[in-house]
Every structure is written in structure tokens, then in C-alpha cells.
PDB file of C-alpha atoms in Angstrom:
ATOM      1  CA  UNK R 193     -28.518  11.783  48.887  1.00  0.00           C
ATOM      2  CA  UNK R 194     -24.975  10.938  50.041  1.00  0.00           C
ATOM      3  CA  UNK R 195     -25.056   7.750  47.984  1.00  0.00           C
ATOM      4  CA  UNK R 196     -26.128   9.737  44.921  1.00  0.00           C
ATOM      5  CA  UNK R 197     -23.223  12.176  45.390  1.00  0.00           C
ATOM      6  CA  UNK R 198     -20.764   9.286  45.761  1.00  0.00           C
ATOM      7  CA  UNK R 199     -22.100   7.643  42.603  1.00  0.00           C
ATOM      8  CA  UNK R 200     -21.931  10.940  40.744  1.00  0.00           C
ATOM      9  CA  UNK R 201     -18.315  11.462  41.842  1.00  0.00           C
ATOM     10  CA  UNK R 202     -17.404   7.891  40.865  1.00  0.00           C
ATOM     11  CA  UNK R 203     -18.972   8.350  37.434  1.00  0.00           C
ATOM     12  CA  UNK R 204     -17.081  11.609  36.905  1.00  0.00           C
ATOM     13  CA  UNK R 205     -13.786   9.958  37.810  1.00  0.00           C
ATOM     14  CA  UNK R 206     -14.529   7.037  35.520  1.00  0.00           C
ATOM     15  CA  UNK R 207     -15.302   9.421  32.668  1.00  0.00           C
ATOM     16  CA  UNK R 208     -12.033  11.259  33.238  1.00  0.00           C
ATOM     17  CA  UNK R 209     -10.023   8.011  33.242  1.00  0.00           C
ATOM     18  CA  UNK R 210     -11.825   6.899  30.081  1.00  0.00           C
ATOM     19  CA  UNK R 211     -10.961  10.160  28.338  1.00  0.00           C
ATOM     20  CA  UNK R 212      -7.294   9.779  29.261  1.00  0.00           C
ATOM     21  CA  UNK R 213      -6.809   6.116  28.418  1.00  0.00           C
ATOM     22  CA  UNK R 214      -9.215   5.066  25.690  1.00  0.00           C
ATOM     23  CA  UNK R 215      -8.435   7.609  22.962  1.00  0.00           C
ATOM     24  CA  UNK R 216      -4.928   6.273  22.263  1.00  0.00           C
ATOM     25  CA  UNK R 217      -6.449   2.843  21.728  1.00  0.00           C
ATOM     26  CA  UNK R 218      -9.119   4.338  19.505  1.00  0.00           C
ATOM     27  CA  UNK R 219      -6.545   6.216  17.428  1.00  0.00           C
ATOM     28  CA  UNK R 220      -4.642   2.980  16.851  1.00  0.00           C
ATOM     29  CA  UNK R 221      -7.827   1.160  15.866  1.00  0.00           C
ATOM     30  CA  UNK R 222      -8.793   3.866  13.354  1.00  0.00           C
ATOM     31  CA  UNK R 223      -5.365   3.944  11.695  1.00  0.00           C
ATOM     32  CA  UNK R 224      -5.847   0.796   9.624  1.00  0.00           C
ATOM     33  CA  UNK R 225      -4.031   2.154   6.546  1.00  0.00           C
ATOM     34  CA  UNK R 226      -0.244   2.033   6.280  1.00  0.00           C
ATOM     35  CA  UNK R 227      -0.302   5.329   4.383  1.00  0.00           C
ATOM     36  CA  UNK R 228       1.107   8.197   6.440  1.00  0.00           C
ATOM     37  CA  UNK R 229      -0.973  10.784   4.590  1.00  0.00           C
ATOM     38  CA  UNK R 230      -4.256   9.025   5.389  1.00  0.00           C
ATOM     39  CA  UNK R 231      -3.736   9.206   9.144  1.00  0.00           C
ATOM     40  CA  UNK R 232      -4.275  12.018  11.632  1.00  0.00           C
ATOM     41  CA  UNK R 233      -1.383  13.202  13.765  1.00  0.00           C
ATOM     42  CA  UNK R 234      -3.005  11.521  16.752  1.00  0.00           C
ATOM     43  CA  UNK R 235      -3.071   8.201  14.912  1.00  0.00           C
ATOM     44  CA  UNK R 236       0.561   8.576  13.854  1.00  0.00           C
ATOM     45  CA  UNK R 237       1.555   9.426  17.427  1.00  0.00           C
ATOM     46  CA  UNK R 238      -0.338   6.429  18.795  1.00  0.00           C
ATOM     47  CA  UNK R 239       1.331   4.194  16.220  1.00  0.00           C
ATOM     48  CA  UNK R 240       4.771   5.420  17.232  1.00  0.00           C
ATOM     49  CA  UNK R 241       3.962   4.743  20.878  1.00  0.00           C
ATOM     50  CA  UNK R 242       2.844   1.234  19.897  1.00  0.00           C
ATOM     51  CA  UNK R 243       6.086   0.517  18.015  1.00  0.00           C
ATOM     52  CA  UNK R 244       5.243   1.532  14.442  1.00  0.00           C
ATOM     53  CA  UNK R 245       8.526   3.388  14.039  1.00  0.00           C
ATOM     54  CA  UNK R 246       9.635   2.380  10.540  1.00  0.00           C
ATOM     55  CA  UNK R 247       8.660   4.564   7.587  1.00  0.00           C
ATOM     56  CA  UNK R 248       9.282   4.048   3.884  1.00  0.00           C
ATOM     57  CA  UNK R 249       9.973   7.040   1.647  1.00  0.00           C
ATOM     58  CA  UNK R 250       8.911   5.782  -1.807  1.00  0.00           C
ATOM     59  CA  UNK R 251      10.674   7.619  -4.620  1.00  0.00           C
ATOM     60  CA  UNK R 252       9.111   7.487  -8.062  1.00  0.00           C
ATOM     61  CA  UNK R 253       9.532   9.958 -10.900  1.00  0.00           C
ATOM     62  CA  UNK R 254       7.500  11.483 -13.709  1.00  0.00           C
ATOM     63  CA  UNK R 255       8.884  10.588 -17.124  1.00  0.00           C
ATOM     64  CA  UNK R 256       8.062   9.484 -20.621  1.00  0.00           C
ATOM     65  CA  UNK R 257       7.871   5.716 -20.944  1.00  0.00           C
ATOM     66  CA  UNK R 258       7.177   5.290 -24.611  1.00  0.00           C
ATOM     67  CA  UNK R 259       3.784   5.725 -26.290  1.00  0.00           C
ATOM     68  CA  UNK R 260       2.028   3.015 -24.293  1.00  0.00           C
ATOM     69  CA  UNK R 261       2.744   3.610 -20.569  1.00  0.00           C
ATOM     70  CA  UNK R 262       1.438   6.649 -18.669  1.00  0.00           C
ATOM     71  CA  UNK R 263       4.091   9.051 -17.370  1.00  0.00           C
ATOM     72  CA  UNK R 264       3.298   8.444 -13.684  1.00  0.00           C
ATOM     73  CA  UNK R 265       4.234   4.756 -13.797  1.00  0.00           C
ATOM     74  CA  UNK R 266       7.044   4.991 -11.227  1.00  0.00           C
ATOM     75  CA  UNK R 267       4.897   6.913  -8.755  1.00  0.00           C
ATOM     76  CA  UNK R 268       1.991   4.488  -8.872  1.00  0.00           C
ATOM     77  CA  UNK R 269       4.229   1.440  -8.883  1.00  0.00           C
ATOM     78  CA  UNK R 270       6.475   2.417  -5.983  1.00  0.00           C
ATOM     79  CA  UNK R 271       3.481   3.373  -3.827  1.00  0.00           C
ATOM     80  CA  UNK R 272       1.682   0.094  -4.492  1.00  0.00           C
ATOM     81  CA  UNK R 273       4.791  -1.953  -3.738  1.00  0.00           C
ATOM     82  CA  UNK R 274       5.690   0.124  -0.690  1.00  0.00           C
ATOM     83  CA  UNK R 275       2.245  -0.632   0.743  1.00  0.00           C
ATOM     84  CA  UNK R 276       2.842  -4.359   0.251  1.00  0.00           C
ATOM     85  CA  UNK R 277       6.289  -4.074   1.818  1.00  0.00           C
ATOM     86  CA  UNK R 278       4.940  -2.163   4.820  1.00  0.00           C
ATOM     87  CA  UNK R 279       2.181  -4.687   5.404  1.00  0.00           C
ATOM     88  CA  UNK R 280       4.577  -7.615   5.116  1.00  0.00           C
ATOM     89  CA  UNK R 281       7.300  -6.057   7.290  1.00  0.00           C
ATOM     90  CA  UNK R 282       4.822  -4.863   9.932  1.00  0.00           C
ATOM     91  CA  UNK R 283       5.067  -1.805  12.195  1.00  0.00           C
ATOM     92  CA  UNK R 284       5.737   0.300   9.096  1.00  0.00           C
ATOM     93  CA  UNK R 285       4.156   3.336   7.455  1.00  0.00           C
ATOM     94  CA  UNK R 286       4.523   4.647   3.902  1.00  0.00           C
ATOM     95  CA  UNK R 287       5.296   8.334   3.336  1.00  0.00           C
ATOM     96  CA  UNK R 288       3.876  10.301   0.387  1.00  0.00           C
ATOM     97  CA  UNK R 289       5.575   9.498  -2.914  1.00  0.00           C
ATOM     98  CA  UNK R 290       8.415  11.727  -4.113  1.00  0.00           C
ATOM     99  CA  UNK R 291       7.343  12.353  -7.712  1.00  0.00           C
ATOM    100  CA  UNK R 292       9.834  15.075  -8.689  1.00  0.00           C
ATOM    101  CA  UNK R 293      13.264  13.581  -9.402  1.00  0.00           C
ATOM    102  CA  UNK R 294      16.303  14.200 -11.634  1.00  0.00           C
ATOM    103  CA  UNK R 295      15.357  13.280 -15.215  1.00  0.00           C
ATOM    104  CA  UNK R 296      17.851  15.268 -17.287  1.00  0.00           C
ATOM    105  CA  UNK R 297      18.502  18.910 -18.135  1.00  0.00           C
ATOM    106  CA  UNK R 298      16.018  21.475 -19.413  1.00  0.00           C
ATOM    107  CA  UNK R 299      18.493  23.630 -21.346  1.00  0.00           C
ATOM    108  CA  UNK R 300      19.703  21.933 -23.397  1.00  0.00           C
ATOM    109  CA  UNK R 301      17.089  19.209 -23.075  1.00  0.00           C
ATOM    110  CA  UNK R 302      18.684  15.852 -22.294  1.00  0.00           C
ATOM    111  CA  UNK R 303      17.635  12.303 -21.399  1.00  0.00           C
ATOM    112  CA  UNK R 304      13.876  11.914 -20.831  1.00  0.00           C
ATOM    113  CA  UNK R 305      13.465  15.710 -20.824  1.00  0.00           C
ATOM    114  CA  UNK R 306      13.699  15.513 -24.616  1.00  0.00           C
ATOM    115  CA  UNK R 307      10.106  14.243 -24.527  1.00  0.00           C
ATOM    116  CA  UNK R 308       6.882  15.832 -23.275  1.00  0.00           C
ATOM    117  CA  UNK R 309       5.541  14.277 -20.074  1.00  0.00           C
ATOM    118  CA  UNK R 310       8.748  14.461 -18.044  1.00  0.00           C
ATOM    119  CA  UNK R 311       9.465  16.601 -14.959  1.00  0.00           C
ATOM    120  CA  UNK R 312      12.994  17.116 -13.658  1.00  0.00           C
ATOM    121  CA  UNK R 313      14.726  18.718 -10.680  1.00  0.00           C
ATOM    122  CA  UNK R 314      18.476  19.203 -10.097  1.00  0.00           C
ATOM    123  CA  UNK R 315      20.153  16.394  -8.122  1.00  0.00           C
ATOM    124  CA  UNK R 316      21.182  18.688  -5.258  1.00  0.00           C
ATOM    125  CA  UNK R 317      17.599  19.920  -4.773  1.00  0.00           C
ATOM    126  CA  UNK R 318      16.361  16.330  -4.884  1.00  0.00           C
ATOM    127  CA  UNK R 319      18.867  15.244  -2.245  1.00  0.00           C
ATOM    128  CA  UNK R 320      18.062  18.187   0.032  1.00  0.00           C
ATOM    129  CA  UNK R 321      14.361  17.371  -0.190  1.00  0.00           C
ATOM    130  CA  UNK R 322      14.990  13.779   0.893  1.00  0.00           C
ATOM    131  CA  UNK R 323      17.274  14.862   3.738  1.00  0.00           C
ATOM    132  CA  UNK R 324      14.608  17.272   4.989  1.00  0.00           C
ATOM    133  CA  UNK R 325      11.937  14.582   4.761  1.00  0.00           C
ATOM    134  CA  UNK R 326      14.153  12.119   6.623  1.00  0.00           C
ATOM    135  CA  UNK R 327      14.825  14.625   9.393  1.00  0.00           C
ATOM    136  CA  UNK R 328      11.108  15.356   9.637  1.00  0.00           C
ATOM    137  CA  UNK R 329      10.412  11.706  10.358  1.00  0.00           C
ATOM    138  CA  UNK R 330      13.359  11.279  12.717  1.00  0.00           C
ATOM    139  CA  UNK R 331      12.339  14.145  15.018  1.00  0.00           C
ATOM    140  CA  UNK R 332       8.829  12.667  15.252  1.00  0.00           C
ATOM    141  CA  UNK R 333      10.220   9.434  16.632  1.00  0.00           C
ATOM    142  CA  UNK R 334      10.675   7.153  13.625  1.00  0.00           C
ATOM    143  CA  UNK R 335      13.709   4.932  14.172  1.00  0.00           C
ATOM    144  CA  UNK R 336      14.137   3.461  10.688  1.00  0.00           C
ATOM    145  CA  UNK R 337      13.678   5.601   7.566  1.00  0.00           C
ATOM    146  CA  UNK R 338      13.744   3.439   4.437  1.00  0.00           C
ATOM    147  CA  UNK R 339      14.575   4.862   0.994  1.00  0.00           C
ATOM    148  CA  UNK R 340      13.094   2.956  -1.953  1.00  0.00           C
ATOM    149  CA  UNK R 341      13.688   4.121  -5.523  1.00  0.00           C
ATOM    150  CA  UNK R 342      11.776   2.813  -8.546  1.00  0.00           C
ATOM    151  CA  UNK R 343      13.960   4.529 -11.164  1.00  0.00           C
ATOM    152  CA  UNK R 344      17.610   3.875 -11.925  1.00  0.00           C
ATOM    153  CA  UNK R 345      18.786   7.428 -12.506  1.00  0.00           C
ATOM    154  CA  UNK R 346      18.908   8.563  -8.876  1.00  0.00           C
ATOM    155  CA  UNK R 347      20.013   5.428  -7.027  1.00  0.00           C
ATOM    156  CA  UNK R 348      23.402   6.963  -6.147  1.00  0.00           C
ATOM    157  CA  UNK R 349      21.615  10.003  -4.717  1.00  0.00           C
ATOM    158  CA  UNK R 350      19.532   7.759  -2.448  1.00  0.00           C
ATOM    159  CA  UNK R 351      22.689   6.079  -1.195  1.00  0.00           C
ATOM    160  CA  UNK R 352      24.305   9.480  -0.610  1.00  0.00           C
ATOM    161  CA  UNK R 353      21.263  10.747   1.317  1.00  0.00           C
ATOM    162  CA  UNK R 354      21.190   7.667   3.561  1.00  0.00           C
ATOM    163  CA  UNK R 355      24.881   8.127   4.403  1.00  0.00           C
ATOM    164  CA  UNK R 356      24.325  11.814   5.170  1.00  0.00           C
ATOM    165  CA  UNK R 357      21.365  11.109   7.445  1.00  0.00           C
ATOM    166  CA  UNK R 358      23.204   8.352   9.288  1.00  0.00           C
ATOM    167  CA  UNK R 359      26.106  10.710   9.942  1.00  0.00           C
ATOM    168  CA  UNK R 360      23.673  13.278  11.361  1.00  0.00           C
ATOM    169  CA  UNK R 361      21.811  10.735  13.470  1.00  0.00           C
ATOM    170  CA  UNK R 362      24.761   9.074  15.174  1.00  0.00           C
ATOM    171  CA  UNK R 363      23.905   8.367  18.785  1.00  0.00           C
ATOM    172  CA  UNK R 364      20.173   9.038  18.356  1.00  0.00           C
ATOM    173  CA  UNK R 365      19.065   5.444  17.829  1.00  0.00           C
ATOM    174  CA  UNK R 366      17.655   6.339  14.400  1.00  0.00           C
ATOM    175  CA  UNK R 367      18.893   4.913  11.092  1.00  0.00           C
ATOM    176  CA  UNK R 368      18.375   5.604   7.397  1.00  0.00           C
ATOM    177  CA  UNK R 369      18.311   2.528   5.165  1.00  0.00           C
ATOM    178  CA  UNK R 370      18.817   2.691   1.412  1.00  0.00           C
ATOM    179  CA  UNK R 371      17.591  -0.520  -0.232  1.00  0.00           C
ATOM    180  CA  UNK R 372      19.438  -1.005  -3.539  1.00  0.00           C
ATOM    181  CA  UNK R 373      17.971  -4.484  -3.966  1.00  0.00           C
ATOM    182  CA  UNK R 374      14.497  -3.086  -4.567  1.00  0.00           C
ATOM    183  CA  UNK R 375      15.767  -1.758  -7.900  1.00  0.00           C
ATOM    184  CA  UNK R 376      18.681  -4.057  -8.767  1.00  0.00           C
ATOM    185  CA  UNK R 377      16.553  -7.183  -8.450  1.00  0.00           C
ATOM    186  CA  UNK R 378      14.701  -6.006 -11.562  1.00  0.00           C
ATOM    187  CA  UNK R 379      17.751  -5.354 -13.729  1.00  0.00           C
ATOM    188  CA  UNK R 380      19.457  -8.571 -12.638  1.00  0.00           C
ATOM    189  CA  UNK R 381      17.326 -11.403 -11.223  1.00  0.00           C
ATOM    190  CA  UNK R 382      14.058 -10.460 -12.914  1.00  0.00           C
ATOM    191  CA  UNK R 383      15.715  -9.825 -16.273  1.00  0.00           C
ATOM    192  CA  UNK R 384      17.443 -13.198 -15.980  1.00  0.00           C
ATOM    193  CA  UNK R 385      14.151 -14.872 -15.067  1.00  0.00           C
ATOM    194  CA  UNK R 386      12.466 -13.364 -18.141  1.00  0.00           C
ATOM    195  CA  UNK R 387      15.274 -14.683 -20.316  1.00  0.00           C
ATOM    196  CA  UNK R 388      14.792 -18.142 -18.812  1.00  0.00           C
ATOM    197  CA  UNK R 389      11.118 -17.943 -19.800  1.00  0.00           C
ATOM    198  CA  UNK R 390      12.142 -17.345 -23.413  1.00  0.00           C
ATOM    199  CA  UNK R 391      11.878 -13.542 -23.521  1.00  0.00           C
ATOM    200  CA  UNK R 392      15.583 -12.755 -23.850  1.00  0.00           C
ATOM    201  CA  UNK R 393      15.187 -10.622 -26.994  1.00  0.00           C
ATOM    202  CA  UNK R 394      12.350  -8.650 -25.398  1.00  0.00           C
ATOM    203  CA  UNK R 395      14.356  -7.453 -22.388  1.00  0.00           C
ATOM    204  CA  UNK R 396      15.747  -3.949 -22.823  1.00  0.00           C
ATOM    205  CA  UNK R 397      16.478  -0.878 -20.729  1.00  0.00           C
ATOM    206  CA  UNK R 398      13.311   1.244 -20.743  1.00  0.00           C
ATOM    207  CA  UNK R 399       9.644   0.634 -21.626  1.00  0.00           C
ATOM    208  CA  UNK R 400      10.534  -2.957 -22.532  1.00  0.00           C
ATOM    209  CA  UNK R 401       8.782  -6.211 -21.619  1.00  0.00           C
ATOM    210  CA  UNK R 402      10.018  -5.912 -18.025  1.00  0.00           C
ATOM    211  CA  UNK R 403       8.821  -2.342 -17.481  1.00  0.00           C
ATOM    212  CA  UNK R 404       5.491  -2.942 -19.199  1.00  0.00           C
ATOM    213  CA  UNK R 405       4.781  -6.235 -17.433  1.00  0.00           C
ATOM    214  CA  UNK R 406       5.458  -4.667 -14.032  1.00  0.00           C
ATOM    215  CA  UNK R 407       3.021  -1.875 -14.847  1.00  0.00           C
ATOM    216  CA  UNK R 408       0.356  -4.305 -16.054  1.00  0.00           C
ATOM    217  CA  UNK R 409       0.674  -6.186 -12.769  1.00  0.00           C
ATOM    218  CA  UNK R 410       0.345  -3.074 -10.609  1.00  0.00           C
ATOM    219  CA  UNK R 411      -1.842  -0.653 -12.577  1.00  0.00           C
ATOM    220  CA  UNK R 412      -3.233  -2.228 -15.739  1.00  0.00           C
ATOM    221  CA  UNK R 413      -5.122   0.911 -16.798  1.00  0.00           C
ATOM    222  CA  UNK R 414      -1.871   2.884 -17.140  1.00  0.00           C
ATOM    223  CA  UNK R 415      -0.822   0.732 -20.115  1.00  0.00           C
ATOM    224  CA  UNK R 416      -2.462   1.428 -23.474  1.00  0.00           C
ATOM    225  CA  UNK R 417      -2.606  -2.269 -24.152  1.00  0.00           C
ATOM    226  CA  UNK R 418      -4.754  -2.277 -27.285  1.00  0.00           C
ATOM    227  CA  UNK R 419      -2.466   0.199 -29.032  1.00  0.00           C
ATOM    228  CA  UNK R 420       0.589  -1.694 -27.777  1.00  0.00           C
ATOM    229  CA  UNK R 421      -0.571  -5.025 -29.211  1.00  0.00           C
ATOM    230  CA  UNK R 422      -1.292  -3.393 -32.573  1.00  0.00           C
ATOM    231  CA  UNK R 423       1.992  -1.492 -32.755  1.00  0.00           C
ATOM    232  CA  UNK R 424       5.076  -2.213 -34.799  1.00  0.00           C
ATOM    233  CA  UNK R 425       8.590  -2.798 -33.434  1.00  0.00           C
ATOM    234  CA  UNK R 426       9.673  -0.303 -30.748  1.00  0.00           C
ATOM    235  CA  UNK R 427      12.082   2.533 -31.520  1.00  0.00           C
ATOM    236  CA  UNK R 428      14.267   4.947 -29.581  1.00  0.00           C
ATOM    237  CA  UNK R 429      12.481   7.802 -31.369  1.00  0.00           C
ATOM    238  CA  UNK R 430       9.399   6.794 -29.380  1.00  0.00           C
ATOM    239  CA  UNK R 431      11.324   6.704 -26.098  1.00  0.00           C
ATOM    240  CA  UNK R 432      11.695   2.924 -25.939  1.00  0.00           C
ATOM    241  CA  UNK R 433      15.257   1.744 -25.382  1.00  0.00           C
ATOM    242  CA  UNK R 434      15.945  -1.861 -26.304  1.00  0.00           C
ATOM    243  CA  UNK R 435      13.759  -4.912 -26.033  1.00  0.00           C
ATOM    244  CA  UNK R 436      10.135  -5.276 -27.067  1.00  0.00           C
ATOM    245  CA  UNK R 437       7.121  -4.726 -24.791  1.00  0.00           C
ATOM    246  CA  UNK R 438       4.473  -6.307 -27.004  1.00  0.00           C
ATOM    247  CA  UNK R 439       4.532  -9.686 -25.224  1.00  0.00           C
ATOM    248  CA  UNK R 440       4.217  -8.137 -21.761  1.00  0.00           C
ATOM    249  CA  UNK R 441       1.608  -9.583 -19.387  1.00  0.00           C
ATOM    250  CA  UNK R 442       0.457  -8.947 -15.839  1.00  0.00           C
ATOM    251  CA  UNK R 443       1.430 -12.510 -14.919  1.00  0.00           C
ATOM    252  CA  UNK R 444       5.025 -11.890 -15.981  1.00  0.00           C
ATOM    253  CA  UNK R 445       5.013  -8.629 -14.067  1.00  0.00           C
ATOM    254  CA  UNK R 446       3.761 -10.211 -10.877  1.00  0.00           C
ATOM    255  CA  UNK R 447       6.918 -12.316 -10.704  1.00  0.00           C
ATOM    256  CA  UNK R 448       9.003  -9.139 -10.697  1.00  0.00           C
ATOM    257  CA  UNK R 449       6.763  -7.451  -8.139  1.00  0.00           C
ATOM    258  CA  UNK R 450       7.222 -10.387  -5.767  1.00  0.00           C
ATOM    259  CA  UNK R 451      10.998 -10.191  -6.167  1.00  0.00           C
ATOM    260  CA  UNK R 452      11.003  -6.474  -5.345  1.00  0.00           C
ATOM    261  CA  UNK R 453       8.750  -6.815  -2.316  1.00  0.00           C
ATOM    262  CA  UNK R 454      10.719  -9.743  -0.919  1.00  0.00           C
ATOM    263  CA  UNK R 455      14.070  -7.983  -1.433  1.00  0.00           C
ATOM    264  CA  UNK R 456      12.889  -4.897   0.444  1.00  0.00           C
ATOM    265  CA  UNK R 457      11.263  -6.804   3.305  1.00  0.00           C
ATOM    266  CA  UNK R 458      14.419  -8.862   3.753  1.00  0.00           C
ATOM    267  CA  UNK R 459      16.557  -5.697   3.912  1.00  0.00           C
ATOM    268  CA  UNK R 460      14.258  -4.120   6.514  1.00  0.00           C
ATOM    269  CA  UNK R 461      14.226  -7.250   8.664  1.00  0.00           C
ATOM    270  CA  UNK R 462      18.010  -7.565   8.490  1.00  0.00           C
ATOM    271  CA  UNK R 463      18.435  -3.943   9.566  1.00  0.00           C
ATOM    272  CA  UNK R 464      16.024  -4.386  12.456  1.00  0.00           C
ATOM    273  CA  UNK R 465      17.875  -7.465  13.663  1.00  0.00           C
ATOM    274  CA  UNK R 466      21.294  -5.774  13.829  1.00  0.00           C
TER     275      UNK R 466
END
């Protein structure tokens, strides 16, 4: 009888220890995705305790991109690339995409707001949203908050937000990192690479061979390829600014994707090593 009681007590203690120690391991095992929104708070907490303290805020945008690319291109593209960046950098999560960004005025209608399919917010609202998101991550324990922007129109706002957050976080051990190279590598190195491949006349500013190839590489179904191949020369009236997208391919786009991913991973690693 005494032996039974001792065994029962031992088993109870073992169960209590198991309940206190194993769950954190289990949370970490279950959190296989790098997407913040697909994890429970327990999994996020366990990841932070295990050193996953970098988070990427991917900023997209909802805008017209000519007749042949769906309006959510930036949102889908930046999320897909942010996942690759997080996996390659390690110890990194990806926050939900910011899909509402400055895209022009509503009255009078300017820039992409002249077309259906575009959503805009004022720059100050956009910046406040990002600052609030950054602070949300910092108070949870994230030490490096990375700002990636897939669209050119708000790059200065991202830089401004990072500077503001870093001023707030002085002495906390946390840092905001704006990665300009994620975007500039496309308008410089990738555009130059396309020209070297013989596509110089096809490179433009918006919905061109570069934009379309990147989208084909990341989300082929968002490009109306059959209509694109059968179309005539592009025009600004259709929301296509310079260049020609009709020779775009996923293979060409993959070269640009690799440049973007590598530029961002390099920036994250350099910041971590400071």
C-alpha cells in the first residue's frame, strides 16, 4: 500500500513537471510557418523565447497595374518574398501585409486613383499605422522590426517610420530596419540585367516587362497572360507607363525575385552583426 502511494505521488509529480516543461517545446514544434497570423500567441511567445525575435512588416498596396495584372499584385508579391526572406534569414516571422497605402488623392483623383481598382490612404495615416504596428511588435519582445516595401510611392515614408521608431526605442535593445535595397534592386540592378538580356526597350516604370515578369514568377494566375500576348502596344491610357510587358516570362521574373530576396537577407544579417 505504501509503495502504491509513493508511485502515485511520483506519477503526479512527473505529470506536473511534464505540464510545465513540455508545452513550450510543443508550441515551438507546431509553429512551422513563418507567418505571424498563422500562429497562436503561445507559439509566438515560445518562438521569442527561443530567439525568433526578428519580424518583417511587408508593405504592399492595392492599385491598378494595367489591364493584365490583378490589383493585389504588390500584396501577394511582398508576402511571398517576405516568406522566402524569413526562411533564409532564420529566426524571423512575417507580419500580415499592409495593403492600404498612399496611392494618390481622391478629390481630385490623382495618380493611380484615376483608375478603378485602387485604394489610397493619406501618408500621415499610413505612417501612424506602421508606427503602431512596430510598437506592437517591440513591446512583445521582437528586437528587429524590418520594413519592406514593394511599391515605390511610399519608400520615403518607410524610412521616416524607421527613424521615428529608432528614436523611440533608444536604450531598449530593439531596432527598426528599413530595407531600401529590396525595392531599389529592381529599378537599378534588375532593370540593368533585363537590358543586358536584350529587353532594353521593354523596361518602363509601371506594368512593364519587369513588373509583369516578377508577377508571373510569384503568382502566375494574377496575370491575364492570354489577353496580354494578344494585345497591342501598351498605353498610358490603360495605366501602363513605359516599356512593353508582352515579352514577360516567369523565368525573367525569377531573376528579379532572387535579387530582392538576397538584398533583404543581406541587410538583415548586416544589422544583426552590428
